[in-house]
Each structure stands twice: as C-alpha cells, then as structure tokens.
PDB file of C-alpha atoms and ligand atoms in Angstrom:
ATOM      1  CA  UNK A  51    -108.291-149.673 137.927  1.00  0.00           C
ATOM      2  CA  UNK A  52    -106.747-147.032 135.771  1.00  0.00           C
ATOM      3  CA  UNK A  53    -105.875-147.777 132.666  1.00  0.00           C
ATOM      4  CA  UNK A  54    -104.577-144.583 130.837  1.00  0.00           C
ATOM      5  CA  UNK A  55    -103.159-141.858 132.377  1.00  0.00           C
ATOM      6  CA  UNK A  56    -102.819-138.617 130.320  1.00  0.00           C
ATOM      7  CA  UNK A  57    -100.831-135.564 132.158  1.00  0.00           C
ATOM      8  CA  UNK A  58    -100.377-132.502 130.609  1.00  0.00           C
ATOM      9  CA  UNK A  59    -100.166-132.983 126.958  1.00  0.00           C
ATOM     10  CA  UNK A  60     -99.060-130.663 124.099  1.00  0.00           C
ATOM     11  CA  UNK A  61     -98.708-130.941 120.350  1.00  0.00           C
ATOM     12  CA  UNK A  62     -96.926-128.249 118.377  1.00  0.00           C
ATOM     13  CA  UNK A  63     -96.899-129.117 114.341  1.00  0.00           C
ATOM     14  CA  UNK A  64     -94.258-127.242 112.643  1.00  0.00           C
ATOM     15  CA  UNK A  65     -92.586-124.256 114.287  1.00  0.00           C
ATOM     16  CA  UNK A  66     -92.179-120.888 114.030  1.00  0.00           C
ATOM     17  CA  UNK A  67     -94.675-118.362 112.330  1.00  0.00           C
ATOM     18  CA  UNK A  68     -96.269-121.941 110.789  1.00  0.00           C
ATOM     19  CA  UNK A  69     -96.653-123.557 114.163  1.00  0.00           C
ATOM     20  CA  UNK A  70    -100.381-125.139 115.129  1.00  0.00           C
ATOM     21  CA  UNK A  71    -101.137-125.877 118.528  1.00  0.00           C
ATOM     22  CA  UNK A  72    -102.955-129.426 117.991  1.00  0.00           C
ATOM     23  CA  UNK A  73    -103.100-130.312 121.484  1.00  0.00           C
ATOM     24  CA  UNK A  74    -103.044-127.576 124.894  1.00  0.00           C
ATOM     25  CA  UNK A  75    -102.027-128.815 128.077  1.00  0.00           C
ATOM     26  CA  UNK A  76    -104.904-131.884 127.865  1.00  0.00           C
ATOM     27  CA  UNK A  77    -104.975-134.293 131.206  1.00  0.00           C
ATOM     28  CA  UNK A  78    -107.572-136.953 131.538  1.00  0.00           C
ATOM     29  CA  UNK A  79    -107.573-141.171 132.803  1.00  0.00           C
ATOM     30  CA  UNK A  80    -109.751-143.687 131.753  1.00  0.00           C
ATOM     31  CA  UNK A  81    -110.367-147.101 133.866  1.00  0.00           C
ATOM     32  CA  UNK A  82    -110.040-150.549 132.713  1.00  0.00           C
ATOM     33  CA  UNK A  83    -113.259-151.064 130.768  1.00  0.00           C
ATOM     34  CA  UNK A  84    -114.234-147.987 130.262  1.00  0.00           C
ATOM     35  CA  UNK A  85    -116.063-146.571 126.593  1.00  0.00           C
ATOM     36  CA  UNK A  86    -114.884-143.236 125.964  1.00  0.00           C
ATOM     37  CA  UNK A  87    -116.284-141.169 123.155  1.00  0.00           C
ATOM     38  CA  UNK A  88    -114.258-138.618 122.137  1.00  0.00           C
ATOM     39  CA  UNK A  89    -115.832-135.598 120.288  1.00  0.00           C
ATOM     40  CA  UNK A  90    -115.100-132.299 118.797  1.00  0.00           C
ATOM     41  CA  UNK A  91    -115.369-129.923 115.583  1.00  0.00           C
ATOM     42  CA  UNK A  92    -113.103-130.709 112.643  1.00  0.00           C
ATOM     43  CA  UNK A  93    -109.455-129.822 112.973  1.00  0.00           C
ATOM     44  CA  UNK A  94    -109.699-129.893 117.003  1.00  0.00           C
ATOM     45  CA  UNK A  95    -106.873-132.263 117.951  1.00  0.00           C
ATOM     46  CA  UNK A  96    -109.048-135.226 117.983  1.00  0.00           C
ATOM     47  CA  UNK A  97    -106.915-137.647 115.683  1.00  0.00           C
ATOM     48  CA  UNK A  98    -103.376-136.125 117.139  1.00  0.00           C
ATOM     49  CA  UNK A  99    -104.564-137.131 120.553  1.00  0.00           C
ATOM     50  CA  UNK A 100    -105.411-140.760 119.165  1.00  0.00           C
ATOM     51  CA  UNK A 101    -102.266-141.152 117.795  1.00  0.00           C
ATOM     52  CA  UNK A 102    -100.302-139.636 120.600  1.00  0.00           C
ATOM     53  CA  UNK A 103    -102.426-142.293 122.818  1.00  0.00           C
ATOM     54  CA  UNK A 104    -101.338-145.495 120.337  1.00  0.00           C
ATOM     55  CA  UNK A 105     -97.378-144.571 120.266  1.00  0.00           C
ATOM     56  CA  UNK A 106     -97.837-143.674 116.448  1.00  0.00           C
ATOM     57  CA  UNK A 107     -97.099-139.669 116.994  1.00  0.00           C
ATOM     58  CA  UNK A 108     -95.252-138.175 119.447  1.00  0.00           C
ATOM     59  CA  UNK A 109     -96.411-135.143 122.056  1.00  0.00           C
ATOM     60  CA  UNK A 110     -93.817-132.200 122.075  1.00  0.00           C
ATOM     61  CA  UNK A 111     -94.987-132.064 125.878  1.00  0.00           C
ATOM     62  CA  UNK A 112     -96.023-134.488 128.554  1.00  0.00           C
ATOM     63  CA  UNK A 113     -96.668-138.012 129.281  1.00  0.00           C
ATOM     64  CA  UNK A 114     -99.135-141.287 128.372  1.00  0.00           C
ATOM     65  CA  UNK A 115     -98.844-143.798 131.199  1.00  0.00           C
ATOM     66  CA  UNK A 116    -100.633-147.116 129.679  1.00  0.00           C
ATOM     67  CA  UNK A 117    -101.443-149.754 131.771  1.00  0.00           C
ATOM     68  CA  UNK A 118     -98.365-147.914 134.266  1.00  0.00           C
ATOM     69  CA  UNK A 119     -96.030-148.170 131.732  1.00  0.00           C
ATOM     70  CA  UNK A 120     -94.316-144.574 130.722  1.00  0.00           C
ATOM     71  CA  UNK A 121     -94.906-144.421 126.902  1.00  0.00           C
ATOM     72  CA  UNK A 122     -92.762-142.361 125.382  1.00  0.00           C
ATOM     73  CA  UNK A 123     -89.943-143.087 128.215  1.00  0.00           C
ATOM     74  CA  UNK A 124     -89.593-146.088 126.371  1.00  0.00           C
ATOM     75  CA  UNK A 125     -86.909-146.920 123.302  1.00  0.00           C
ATOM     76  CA  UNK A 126     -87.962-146.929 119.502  1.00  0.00           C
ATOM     77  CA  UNK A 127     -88.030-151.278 120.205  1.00  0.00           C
ATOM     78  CA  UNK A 128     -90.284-151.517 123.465  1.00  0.00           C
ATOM     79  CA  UNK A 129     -92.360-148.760 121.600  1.00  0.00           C
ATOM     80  CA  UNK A 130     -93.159-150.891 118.438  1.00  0.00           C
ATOM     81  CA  UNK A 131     -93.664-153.899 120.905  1.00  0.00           C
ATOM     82  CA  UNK A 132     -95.945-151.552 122.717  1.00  0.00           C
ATOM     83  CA  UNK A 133     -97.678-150.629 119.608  1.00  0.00           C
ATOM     84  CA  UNK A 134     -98.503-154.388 118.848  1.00  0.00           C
ATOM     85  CA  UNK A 135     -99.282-155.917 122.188  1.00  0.00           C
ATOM     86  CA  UNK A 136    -101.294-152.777 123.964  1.00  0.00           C
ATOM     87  CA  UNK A 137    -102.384-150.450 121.066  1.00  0.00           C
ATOM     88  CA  UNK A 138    -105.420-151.981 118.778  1.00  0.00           C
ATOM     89  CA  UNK A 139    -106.405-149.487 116.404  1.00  0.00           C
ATOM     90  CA  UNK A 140    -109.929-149.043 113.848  1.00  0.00           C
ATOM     91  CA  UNK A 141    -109.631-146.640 111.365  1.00  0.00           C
ATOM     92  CA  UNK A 142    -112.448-144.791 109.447  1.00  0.00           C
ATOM     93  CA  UNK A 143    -110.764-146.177 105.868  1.00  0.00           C
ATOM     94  CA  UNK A 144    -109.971-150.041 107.423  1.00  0.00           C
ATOM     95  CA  UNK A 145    -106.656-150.295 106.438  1.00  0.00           C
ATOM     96  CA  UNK A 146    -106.419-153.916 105.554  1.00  0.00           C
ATOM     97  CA  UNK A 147    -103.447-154.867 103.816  1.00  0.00           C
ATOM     98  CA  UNK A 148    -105.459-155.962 100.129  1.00  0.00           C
ATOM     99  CA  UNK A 149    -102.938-158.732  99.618  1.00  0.00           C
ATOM    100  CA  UNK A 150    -103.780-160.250 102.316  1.00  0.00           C
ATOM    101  CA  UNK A 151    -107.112-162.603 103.201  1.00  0.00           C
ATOM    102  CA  UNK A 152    -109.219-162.005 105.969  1.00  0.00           C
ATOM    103  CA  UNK A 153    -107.909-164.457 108.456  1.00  0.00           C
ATOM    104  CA  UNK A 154    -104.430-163.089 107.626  1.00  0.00           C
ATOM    105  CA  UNK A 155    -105.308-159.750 108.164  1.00  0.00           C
ATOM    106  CA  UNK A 156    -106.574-160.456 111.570  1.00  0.00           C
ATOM    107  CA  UNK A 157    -103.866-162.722 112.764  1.00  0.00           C
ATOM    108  CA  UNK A 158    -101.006-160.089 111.299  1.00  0.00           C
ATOM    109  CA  UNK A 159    -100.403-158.430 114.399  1.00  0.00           C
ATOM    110  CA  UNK A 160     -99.801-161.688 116.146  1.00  0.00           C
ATOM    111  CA  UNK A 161     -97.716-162.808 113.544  1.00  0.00           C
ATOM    112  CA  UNK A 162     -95.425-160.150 113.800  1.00  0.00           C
ATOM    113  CA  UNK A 163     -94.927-160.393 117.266  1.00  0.00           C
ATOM    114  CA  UNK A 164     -93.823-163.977 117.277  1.00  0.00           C
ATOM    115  CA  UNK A 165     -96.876-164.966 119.105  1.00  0.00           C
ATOM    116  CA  UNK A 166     -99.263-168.228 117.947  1.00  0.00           C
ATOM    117  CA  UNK A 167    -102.787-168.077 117.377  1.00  0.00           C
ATOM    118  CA  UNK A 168    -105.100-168.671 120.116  1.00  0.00           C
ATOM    119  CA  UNK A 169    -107.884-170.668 117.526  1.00  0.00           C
ATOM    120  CA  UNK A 170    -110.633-170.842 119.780  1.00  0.00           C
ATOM    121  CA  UNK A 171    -110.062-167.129 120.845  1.00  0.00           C
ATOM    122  CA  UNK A 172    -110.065-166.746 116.744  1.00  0.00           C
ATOM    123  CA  UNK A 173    -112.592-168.541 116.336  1.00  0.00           C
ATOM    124  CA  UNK A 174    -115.145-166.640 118.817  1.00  0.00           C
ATOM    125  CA  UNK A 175    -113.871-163.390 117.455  1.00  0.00           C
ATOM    126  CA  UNK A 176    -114.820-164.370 113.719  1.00  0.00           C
ATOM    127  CA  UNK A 177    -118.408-165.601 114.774  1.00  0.00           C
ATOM    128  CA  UNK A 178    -119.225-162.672 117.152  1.00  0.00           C
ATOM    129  CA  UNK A 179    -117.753-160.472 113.766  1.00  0.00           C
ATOM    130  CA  UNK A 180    -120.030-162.979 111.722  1.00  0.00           C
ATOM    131  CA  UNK A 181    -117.595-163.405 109.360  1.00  0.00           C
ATOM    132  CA  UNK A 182    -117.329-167.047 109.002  1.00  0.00           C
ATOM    133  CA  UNK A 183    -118.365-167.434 105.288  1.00  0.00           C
ATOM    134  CA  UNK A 184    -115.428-164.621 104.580  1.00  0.00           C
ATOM    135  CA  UNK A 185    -112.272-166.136 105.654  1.00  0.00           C
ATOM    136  CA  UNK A 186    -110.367-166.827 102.686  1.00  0.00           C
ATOM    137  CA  UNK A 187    -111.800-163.389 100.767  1.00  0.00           C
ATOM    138  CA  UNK A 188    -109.674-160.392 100.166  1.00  0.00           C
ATOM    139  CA  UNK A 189    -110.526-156.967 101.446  1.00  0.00           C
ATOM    140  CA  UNK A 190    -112.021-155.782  98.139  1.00  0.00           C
ATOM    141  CA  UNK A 191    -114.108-158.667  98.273  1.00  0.00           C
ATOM    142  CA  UNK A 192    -115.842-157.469 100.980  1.00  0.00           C
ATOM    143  CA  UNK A 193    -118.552-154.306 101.817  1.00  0.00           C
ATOM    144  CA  UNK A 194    -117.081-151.802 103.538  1.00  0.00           C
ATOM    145  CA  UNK A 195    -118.965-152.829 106.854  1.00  0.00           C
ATOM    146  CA  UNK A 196    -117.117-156.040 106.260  1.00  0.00           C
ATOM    147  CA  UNK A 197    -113.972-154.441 105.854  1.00  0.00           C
ATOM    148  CA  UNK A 198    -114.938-152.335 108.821  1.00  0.00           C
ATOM    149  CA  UNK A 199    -115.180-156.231 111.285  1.00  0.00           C
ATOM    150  CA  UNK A 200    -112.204-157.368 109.703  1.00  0.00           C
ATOM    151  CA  UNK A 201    -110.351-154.536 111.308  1.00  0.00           C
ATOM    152  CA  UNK A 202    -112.296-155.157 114.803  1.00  0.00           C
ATOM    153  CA  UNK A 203    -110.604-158.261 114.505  1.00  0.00           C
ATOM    154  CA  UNK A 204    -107.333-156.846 113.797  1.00  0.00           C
ATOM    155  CA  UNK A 205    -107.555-154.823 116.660  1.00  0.00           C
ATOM    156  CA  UNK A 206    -108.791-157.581 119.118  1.00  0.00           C
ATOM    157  CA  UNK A 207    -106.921-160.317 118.070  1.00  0.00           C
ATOM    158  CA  UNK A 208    -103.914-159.485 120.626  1.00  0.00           C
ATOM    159  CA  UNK A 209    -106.558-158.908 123.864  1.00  0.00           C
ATOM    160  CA  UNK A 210    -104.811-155.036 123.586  1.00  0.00           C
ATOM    161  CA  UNK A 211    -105.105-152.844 126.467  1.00  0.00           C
ATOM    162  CA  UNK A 212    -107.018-150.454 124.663  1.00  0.00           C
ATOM    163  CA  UNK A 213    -108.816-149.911 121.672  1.00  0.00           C
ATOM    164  CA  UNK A 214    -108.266-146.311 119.937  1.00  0.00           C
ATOM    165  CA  UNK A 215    -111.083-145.779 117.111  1.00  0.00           C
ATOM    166  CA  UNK A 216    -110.673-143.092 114.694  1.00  0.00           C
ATOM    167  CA  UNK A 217    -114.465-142.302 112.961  1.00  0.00           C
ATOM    168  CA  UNK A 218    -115.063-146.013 112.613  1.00  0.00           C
ATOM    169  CA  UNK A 219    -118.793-145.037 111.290  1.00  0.00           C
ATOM    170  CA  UNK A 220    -117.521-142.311 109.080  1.00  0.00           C
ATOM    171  CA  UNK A 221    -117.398-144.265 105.726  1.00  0.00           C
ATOM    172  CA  UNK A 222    -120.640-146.393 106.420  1.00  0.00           C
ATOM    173  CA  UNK A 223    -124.315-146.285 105.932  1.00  0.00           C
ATOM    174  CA  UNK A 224    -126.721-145.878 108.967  1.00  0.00           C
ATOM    175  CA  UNK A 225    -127.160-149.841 109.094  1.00  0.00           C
ATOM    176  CA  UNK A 226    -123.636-150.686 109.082  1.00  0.00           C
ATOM    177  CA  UNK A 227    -122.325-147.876 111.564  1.00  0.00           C
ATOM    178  CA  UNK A 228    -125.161-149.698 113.880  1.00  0.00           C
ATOM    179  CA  UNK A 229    -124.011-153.082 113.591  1.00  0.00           C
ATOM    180  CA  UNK A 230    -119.910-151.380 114.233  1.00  0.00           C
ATOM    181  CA  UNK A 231    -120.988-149.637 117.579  1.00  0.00           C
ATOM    182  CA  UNK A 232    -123.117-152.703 118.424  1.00  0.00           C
ATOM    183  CA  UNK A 233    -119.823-154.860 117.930  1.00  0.00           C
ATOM    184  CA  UNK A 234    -117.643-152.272 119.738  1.00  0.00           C
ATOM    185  CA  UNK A 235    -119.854-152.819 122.554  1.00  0.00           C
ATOM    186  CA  UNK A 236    -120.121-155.925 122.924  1.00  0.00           C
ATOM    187  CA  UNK A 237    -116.684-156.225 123.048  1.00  0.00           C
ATOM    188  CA  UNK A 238    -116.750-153.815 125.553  1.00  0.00           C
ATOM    189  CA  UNK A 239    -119.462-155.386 127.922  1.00  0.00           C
ATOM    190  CA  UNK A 240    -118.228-158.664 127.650  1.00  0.00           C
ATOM    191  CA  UNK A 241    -114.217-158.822 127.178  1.00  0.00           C
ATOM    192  CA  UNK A 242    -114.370-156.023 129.098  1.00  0.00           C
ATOM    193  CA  UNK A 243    -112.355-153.987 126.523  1.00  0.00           C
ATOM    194  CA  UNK A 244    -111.430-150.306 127.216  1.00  0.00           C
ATOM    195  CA  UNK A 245    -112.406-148.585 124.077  1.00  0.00           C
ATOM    196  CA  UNK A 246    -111.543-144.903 123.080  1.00  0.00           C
ATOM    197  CA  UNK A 247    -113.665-144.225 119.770  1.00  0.00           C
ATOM    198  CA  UNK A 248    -113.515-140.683 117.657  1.00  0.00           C
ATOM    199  CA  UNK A 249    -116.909-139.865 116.251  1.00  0.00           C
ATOM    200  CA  UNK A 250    -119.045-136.782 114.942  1.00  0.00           C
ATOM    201  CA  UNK A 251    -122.131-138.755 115.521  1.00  0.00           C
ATOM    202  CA  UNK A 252    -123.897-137.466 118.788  1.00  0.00           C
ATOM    203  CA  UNK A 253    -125.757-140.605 118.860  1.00  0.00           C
ATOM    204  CA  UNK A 254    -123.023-142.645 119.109  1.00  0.00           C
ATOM    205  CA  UNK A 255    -121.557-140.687 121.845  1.00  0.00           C
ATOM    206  CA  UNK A 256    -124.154-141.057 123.366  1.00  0.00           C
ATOM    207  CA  UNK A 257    -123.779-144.777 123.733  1.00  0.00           C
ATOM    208  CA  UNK A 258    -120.654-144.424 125.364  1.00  0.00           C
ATOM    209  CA  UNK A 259    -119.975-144.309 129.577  1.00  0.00           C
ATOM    210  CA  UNK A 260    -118.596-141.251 129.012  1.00  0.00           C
ATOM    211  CA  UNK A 261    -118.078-138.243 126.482  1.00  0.00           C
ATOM    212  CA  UNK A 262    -114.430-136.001 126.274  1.00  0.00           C
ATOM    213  CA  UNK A 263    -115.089-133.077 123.938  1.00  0.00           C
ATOM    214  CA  UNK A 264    -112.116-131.350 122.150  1.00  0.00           C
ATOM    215  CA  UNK A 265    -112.053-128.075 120.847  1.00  0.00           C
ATOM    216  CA  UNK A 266    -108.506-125.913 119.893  1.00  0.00           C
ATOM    217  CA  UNK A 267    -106.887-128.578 121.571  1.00  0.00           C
ATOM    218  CA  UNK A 268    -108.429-127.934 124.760  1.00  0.00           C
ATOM    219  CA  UNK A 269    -110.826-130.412 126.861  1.00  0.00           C
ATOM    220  CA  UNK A 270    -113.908-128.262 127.105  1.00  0.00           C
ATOM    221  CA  UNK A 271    -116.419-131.226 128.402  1.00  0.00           C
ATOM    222  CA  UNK A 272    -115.948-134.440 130.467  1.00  0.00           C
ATOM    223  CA  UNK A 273    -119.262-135.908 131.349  1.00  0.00           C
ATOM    224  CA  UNK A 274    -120.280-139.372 132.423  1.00  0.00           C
ATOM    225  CA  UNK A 275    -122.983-140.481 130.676  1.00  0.00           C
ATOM    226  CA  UNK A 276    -126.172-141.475 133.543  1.00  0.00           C
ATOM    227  CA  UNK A 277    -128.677-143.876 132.081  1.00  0.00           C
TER     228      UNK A 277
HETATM  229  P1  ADP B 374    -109.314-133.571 114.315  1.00  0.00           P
HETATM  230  O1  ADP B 374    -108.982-135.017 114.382  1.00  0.00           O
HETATM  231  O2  ADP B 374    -110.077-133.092 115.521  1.00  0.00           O
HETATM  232  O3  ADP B 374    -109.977-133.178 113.039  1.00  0.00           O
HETATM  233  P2  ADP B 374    -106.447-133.208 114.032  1.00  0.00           P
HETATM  234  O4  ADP B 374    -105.848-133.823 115.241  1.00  0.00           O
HETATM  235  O5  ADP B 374    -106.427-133.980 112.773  1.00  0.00           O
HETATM  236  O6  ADP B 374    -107.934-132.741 114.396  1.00  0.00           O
HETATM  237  O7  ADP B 374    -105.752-131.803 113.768  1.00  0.00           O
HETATM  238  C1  ADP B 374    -105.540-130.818 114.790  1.00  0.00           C
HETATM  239  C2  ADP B 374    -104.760-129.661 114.181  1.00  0.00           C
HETATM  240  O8  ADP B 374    -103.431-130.085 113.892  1.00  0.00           O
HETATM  241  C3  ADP B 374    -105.319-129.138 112.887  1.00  0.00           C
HETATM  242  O9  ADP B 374    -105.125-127.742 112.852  1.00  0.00           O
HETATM  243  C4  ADP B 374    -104.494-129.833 111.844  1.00  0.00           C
HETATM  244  O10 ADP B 374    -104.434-129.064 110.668  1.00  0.00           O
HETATM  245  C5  ADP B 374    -103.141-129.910 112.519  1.00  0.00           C
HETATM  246  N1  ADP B 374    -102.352-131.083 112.096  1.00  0.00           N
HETATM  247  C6  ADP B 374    -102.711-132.394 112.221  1.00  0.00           C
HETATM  248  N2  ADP B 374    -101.740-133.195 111.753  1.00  0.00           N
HETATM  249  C7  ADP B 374    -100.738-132.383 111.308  1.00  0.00           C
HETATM  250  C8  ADP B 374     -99.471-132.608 110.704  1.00  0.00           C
HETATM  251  N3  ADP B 374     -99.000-133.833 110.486  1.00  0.00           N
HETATM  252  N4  ADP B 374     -98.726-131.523 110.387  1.00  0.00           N
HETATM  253  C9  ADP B 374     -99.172-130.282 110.623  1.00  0.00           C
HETATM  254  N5  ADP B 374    -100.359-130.000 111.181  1.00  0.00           N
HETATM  255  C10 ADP B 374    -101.142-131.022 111.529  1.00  0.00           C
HETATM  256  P1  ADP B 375    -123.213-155.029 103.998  1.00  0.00           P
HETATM  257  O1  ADP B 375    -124.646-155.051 104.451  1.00  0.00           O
HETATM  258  O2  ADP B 375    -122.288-155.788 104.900  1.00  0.00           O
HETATM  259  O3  ADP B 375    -122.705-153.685 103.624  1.00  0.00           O
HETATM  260  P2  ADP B 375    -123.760-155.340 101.227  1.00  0.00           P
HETATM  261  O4  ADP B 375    -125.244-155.396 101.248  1.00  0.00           O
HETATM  262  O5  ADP B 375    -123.057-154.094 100.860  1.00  0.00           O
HETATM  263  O6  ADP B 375    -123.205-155.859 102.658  1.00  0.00           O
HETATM  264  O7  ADP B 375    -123.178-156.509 100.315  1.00  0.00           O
HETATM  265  C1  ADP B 375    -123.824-157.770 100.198  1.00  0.00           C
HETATM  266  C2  ADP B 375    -122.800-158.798  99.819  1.00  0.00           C
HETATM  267  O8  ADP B 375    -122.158-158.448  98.576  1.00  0.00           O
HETATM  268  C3  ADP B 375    -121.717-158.856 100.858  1.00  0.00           C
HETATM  269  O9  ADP B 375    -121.925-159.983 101.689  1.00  0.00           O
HETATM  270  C4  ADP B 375    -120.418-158.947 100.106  1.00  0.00           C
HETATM  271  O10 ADP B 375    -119.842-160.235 100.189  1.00  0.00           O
HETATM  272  C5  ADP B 375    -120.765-158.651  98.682  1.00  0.00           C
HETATM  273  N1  ADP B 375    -120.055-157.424  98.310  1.00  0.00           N
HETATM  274  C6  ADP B 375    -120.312-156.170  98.739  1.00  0.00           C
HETATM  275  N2  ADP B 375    -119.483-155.271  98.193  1.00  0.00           N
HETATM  276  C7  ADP B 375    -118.643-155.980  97.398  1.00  0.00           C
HETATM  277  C8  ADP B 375    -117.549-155.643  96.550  1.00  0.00           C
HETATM  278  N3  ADP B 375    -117.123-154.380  96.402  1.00  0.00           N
HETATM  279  N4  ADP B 375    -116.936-156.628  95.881  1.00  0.00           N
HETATM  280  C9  ADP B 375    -117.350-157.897  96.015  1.00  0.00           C
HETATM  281  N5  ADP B 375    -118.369-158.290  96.789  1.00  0.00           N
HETATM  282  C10 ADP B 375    -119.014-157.357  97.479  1.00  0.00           C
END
C-alpha cells in the first residue's frame, strides 16, 4: 500500500537573478512500512524535500499525496492538523522544548491536538526508548543521545503516518548514532512505521530498504537495497 506519493516537485527560493532551484521536477512513492534513506552532498535539496514532505515548507510546483490525502490542497487548519496527526519529525539538534520534562515533551503533540494519552502505548514507547529512570528530567538533563529518544518519542507518540528524519546521527558519537538507527528500526520492523531518514552516513543508508540520492535537486539514484 502506498503511502506517499510525490509527483513532480519543484522548489524555487527567492526569485529573480537570486533564485536557487532547491528541488527539480522530483517524483518518487514510498509504501506503508517502508525505510527510506535519503542521501546526497550538502546543499542538494535534501532538507527542502523533508520539509516539503511534513507540510512545514511549501513546493512552488507539484503535489504530496499522504496517505491519499492532497497536502497542500488542503487549508492552513487541516494542514496544522495534518502536521500533528500524520507528520512525526527527528531533527539532528532534538528540538525539545527545555521547559518542558521528558514525559511532557513526548505527550505535547497529543496534547495539542485534544487527544488523551494512550498510557500503555506510553508506556511501551518509554521502555523500548529505555528511558524510564528519565521521566521527570529536563532536556539539558539529559546526553544528547537521550535527547535524541526523547524526540523518537515525540515523533511516535501520535502512531504518525510517517516519520521524516533530518541527520538524526549528525550530532552524536558512533555509539549513540547506533543505538538511534537501532531504535528507528525497530520501530520500523515492529510498528511497522514508514520512516524517511536524511543521513551522510553510507552505513546507515545502508541499513535502510531502500536508498533515494539527491543531487541539484535532482533524483540521480533509487535503489532497493537486496540483502
Ligand atoms: P541539503 O539538505 O541537501 O543540504 P537544502 O535543502 O538545505 O539542502 O538546500 C538546498 C538549496 O536550497 C541550497 O542551495 C540552499 O542554500 C537553498 N535553500 C535552502 N533553504 C533556503 C531558504 N530558506 N532560502 C533560500 N535558499 C534556501
Ligand atoms: P549516553 O551514553 O546516553 O550519551 P552519557 O555517557 O553521555 O550518556 O551520560 C551518562 C549519564 O550522565 C546520562 O545517563 C545522563 O543522565 C547524564 N548526563 C549526560 N550529559 C548530561 C548533562 N549535560 N547534564 C546532566 N546530566 C548529563
């Protein structure tokens, strides 16, 4: 079943003598369950595609059909609900919101949309994250591979369509950006979570089903990955 649907999609920054081409004409779908990498040199379009994909930037030029809803046919309120319910996103820098503890910042996005914790969904998330002993500490409390689980809560917490990670490696050691992927896959192989993850880290990629690479905007490579 497909999940994403990409058709034709442009980005043009600025206009003019200043314009940049981010993204050129790009068309790919991904199926329910499905672990994407997506790779690419610096400055290739990587992170405007992301965005473009969670509802948080628009395209100047064709269409993201999520779960067969019409993304940007939608109004500035479906969009945010969109956002909430479908989108779960991992940055490379976390995020959190430092106010807030770590059960709050994993139950936020359910919060905001009106809905109640599920505890023992919680509950399974925090062990699997291993962050039982952390619950009630505040993000600078925490290691940055800590920081880095809270924010695969985050992004789990709502059982999202799909989850968009932006370098989620790129601010940790070699032991922490194992224990992330390992996380991001199990997710994956047992919720059965599509999962679209940004890296420079050809070993990583190579863990995925399946590796999109970017360059000038451009798909250049889409290869599943046989084991
Ligand atoms: P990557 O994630 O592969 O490093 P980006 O998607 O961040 O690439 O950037 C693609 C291109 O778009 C780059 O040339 C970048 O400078 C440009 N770009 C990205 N965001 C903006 C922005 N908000 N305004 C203008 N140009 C941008
Ligand atoms: P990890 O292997 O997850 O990166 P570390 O070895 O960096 O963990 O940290 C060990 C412990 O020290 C962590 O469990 C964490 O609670 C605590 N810790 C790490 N960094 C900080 C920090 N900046 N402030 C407070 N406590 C921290």
């Amino acid at each position: 079943m497909q999940i994403l649907k990409v058709e034709n999609l442009s980005k043009i920054y600025g206009s003019g003598e200043t314009a940049v081409k981010a993204l050129d004409n790009i068309s790919f779908s991904v199926n329910k369950g499905e672990f994407l990498a997506i790779v690419g040199p610096s400055g290739s379009g990587k992170s405007t595609l992301l965005h473009i994909l969670g509802g948080v930037d628009i395209p100047t030029k064709g269409k993201v059909i999520v779960d067969n809803t019409d993304v940007y046919a939608m109004d500035e309120t479906a969009l945010a609900i969109f956002r909430r319910r479908q989108i779960g996103l991992i940055y490379q820098f976390y995020n959190l919101i430092p106010v807030l503890d770590v059960t709050e910042n994993i139950t936020l996005p359910l919060l905001l949309d009106g809905r109640k914790v599920d505890q023992d969904n919680f509950n399974n998330i925090i062990k699997i994250l291993g962050l039982e002993e952390r619950l009630n500490h505040l993000p600078n409390q925490l290691s940055g591979g800590q920081q880095q689980r809270v924010s695969i809560g985050r992004a789990l917490i709502g059982s999202p369509a799909i989850i968009l990670a932006d370098e989620p490696t790129g601010n940790l050691d070699t032991k922490n950006s194992g224990e992330i992927i390992r996380l991001l896959k199990y997710f994956h192989e047992n919720y059965n979570q599509t999962l679209l993850v940004i890296t420079h880290d050809e070993s990583i990629a190579l863990q995925a089903d399946r590796i999109i690479s970017i360059e000038d905007g451009r798909i250049t490579r889409d290869e599943v990955i046989r084991r």
